[in-house]
DNA sequence: ACATTAAGTGATT
DNA sequence: AATCACTTAATGT
């Protein structure tokens, strides 16, 4: 276990901290589609991504979803961090985008590591920063891009986190993530196909233009 | 061959 | 861009 953590986080953390992580953290594997966190759920641990990707969703009162951003390997969800300091509940839902492995660090260690390890403090701050930037980008996308552009961007994001230009999704899946209807997705995807930016198939899409 | 589910389409708001 | 109502196509049993 130490080797894997060392590989992904060795350049960030000193040896003593790596040892602590190995000692108190628990290795966890999530399969594609597994739910890692639910809205309103109590957060007891902070995840450090070793491999894979997680998508973070918000939900409205009717149960409709909206994708906020992806977390990739080497990242952490710093939102968890603020929740860990108090005893807050989760504002978001987290679902494994692909098969993912991560280390769960119990919340109680967060605070003391902040003062003991400078690299930890750096990491949290940095992580928080990138998270906020991702959120801003999502807001921009929502506010300034038309639906067809949003769909195409979403596909490109999927290609990135999956490390594969072939994405296994249905039009309905995309509709849920972007909070629109399947019919609209189908029509706009068709348009993108005509522009030769993508290739459409049942249950999978190939992105040609990256 | 049949049922199920995904995707395509025209019309309307 | 959303919704309805319907058609067509792909896929599993």
Coordinates of C-alpha atoms (C1' of nucleotides) in Angstrom, one line a residue, chain A residues 146-148 179-181 183-184 187-188 202-203, chain C residues 1-12:
Chain A
X146 CA -25.1 27.2 -25.5
X147 CA -26.4 23.7 -25.0
X148 CA -24.6 22.2 -27.9
X179 CA -29.7 18.7 -16.5
X180 CA -31.6 18.7 -19.8
X181 CA -33.8 16.3 -21.7
X183 CA -34.4 14.6 -26.9
X184 CA -32.4 17.8 -26.8
X187 CA -30.7 16.4 -31.5
X188 CA -27.5 18.3 -30.6
X202 CA -25.7 2.8 -29.4
X203 CA -24.3 3.2 -25.9
Chain C
dA1 C1' -34.6 24.5 -25.3
dA2 C1' -38.5 21.6 -23.4
dT3 C1' -42.1 18.3 -24.0
dC4 C1' -45.2 15.1 -26.3
dA5 C1' -46.2 11.5 -29.1
dC6 C1' -44.6 8.4 -32.1
dT7 C1' -41.2 5.7 -35.2
dT8 C1' -37.1 3.2 -36.0
dA9 C1' -33.1 0.7 -34.8
dA10 C1' -30.0 -2.1 -31.8
dT11 C1' -29.5 -5.7 -28.6
dG12 C1' -30.4 -9.5 -25.4

